[in-house]
Amino acid sequence: MAGRRKRILSEGELALWKLATSDVSPAGRSCQDAGDSRDIREETPADEVEAARDGRARPNGSRRARTPTAPRPSPPNVFDRKLYKRLSTGRAVVHARLDLHGHTAEAAHTHLVSFVRGAHASGKRTLLVITGKGRGSGTDEFNRPRDGVLRRKVPEWLSAPDLSHIVLAFVSAHDRHGGSGAYYVSLRRRR
């Protein structure tokens, strides 16, 4: 550490640091005991802090407008292992199934959305969506797996915003239910 020079903070950086540490108290002391935390907050003008956050100067009295963000639904979680094992051994039942063989991508998307919404509305929790492996199944000239269109698109559609608030998780089905040409879909509980 010898030979290192300390960097001197600018006024904006110092104001931001004071604001960030204003509610932090030393170990063993509560926030009420640390009487200086309120003093620091009062000393720091809001405009300086916002300018420090942006890294540029702002005229007095102007504030950055905050855009409200709607909470995004979480992406589908990992499929429940116990449920997968029960489905693969036949101890759990699939509540509804949809076969998309022979559908175009547009028709399949429409059927999938209405099927999942209808199943959720009727309280069904575990679905089987059969896509098939596609005509181009196998491998290409570079030994990469070739998937059918529906097999590729169904996971995208299940993760899309119009279904992600309903779909809890999905995974490729067990061989007894179609293997890689089908998906188990777990739906959220109705509220």
PDB file of N, CA and C in Angstrom, residues 15 21 90 118 153 171 181 185 191:
ATOM      1  N   ALA A  15     -21.434  14.490  -1.131  1.00  0.00           N
ATOM      2  CA  ALA A  15     -22.838  14.637  -0.751  1.00  0.00           C
ATOM      3  C   ALA A  15     -23.575  13.310  -0.924  1.00  0.00           C
ATOM      4  N   THR A  21     -24.810   7.004   3.628  1.00  0.00           N
ATOM      5  CA  THR A  21     -24.420   6.497   4.937  1.00  0.00           C
ATOM      6  C   THR A  21     -25.141   7.189   6.085  1.00  0.00           C
ATOM      7  N   GLY A  90     -46.442 -41.669 -13.227  1.00  0.00           N
ATOM      8  CA  GLY A  90     -47.874 -41.892 -13.331  1.00  0.00           C
ATOM      9  C   GLY A  90     -48.632 -41.708 -12.023  1.00  0.00           C
ATOM     10  N   GLY A 118     -57.937 -20.686 -20.373  1.00  0.00           N
ATOM     11  CA  GLY A 118     -59.117 -21.458 -20.007  1.00  0.00           C
ATOM     12  C   GLY A 118     -58.835 -22.451 -18.890  1.00  0.00           C
ATOM     13  N   LYS A 153     -40.879 -22.433 -30.318  1.00  0.00           N
ATOM     14  CA  LYS A 153     -41.699 -21.264 -30.008  1.00  0.00           C
ATOM     15  C   LYS A 153     -42.511 -21.390 -28.719  1.00  0.00           C
ATOM     16  N   VAL A 171     -41.429 -27.439 -18.389  1.00  0.00           N
ATOM     17  CA  VAL A 171     -40.247 -28.267 -18.631  1.00  0.00           C
ATOM     18  C   VAL A 171     -40.602 -29.296 -19.701  1.00  0.00           C
ATOM     19  N   GLY A 181     -40.752 -33.675 -27.321  1.00  0.00           N
ATOM     20  CA  GLY A 181     -41.788 -33.144 -28.198  1.00  0.00           C
ATOM     21  C   GLY A 181     -43.007 -32.663 -27.433  1.00  0.00           C
ATOM     22  N   VAL A 185     -46.624 -28.079 -18.137  1.00  0.00           N
ATOM     23  CA  VAL A 185     -46.800 -26.671 -17.771  1.00  0.00           C
ATOM     24  C   VAL A 185     -47.505 -26.635 -16.435  1.00  0.00           C
ATOM     25  N   ARG A 191     -56.561 -16.715  -7.797  1.00  0.00           N
ATOM     26  CA  ARG A 191     -56.768 -15.901  -6.587  1.00  0.00           C
ATOM     27  C   ARG A 191     -58.206 -15.547  -6.429  1.00  0.00           C
TER      28      ARG A 191
END
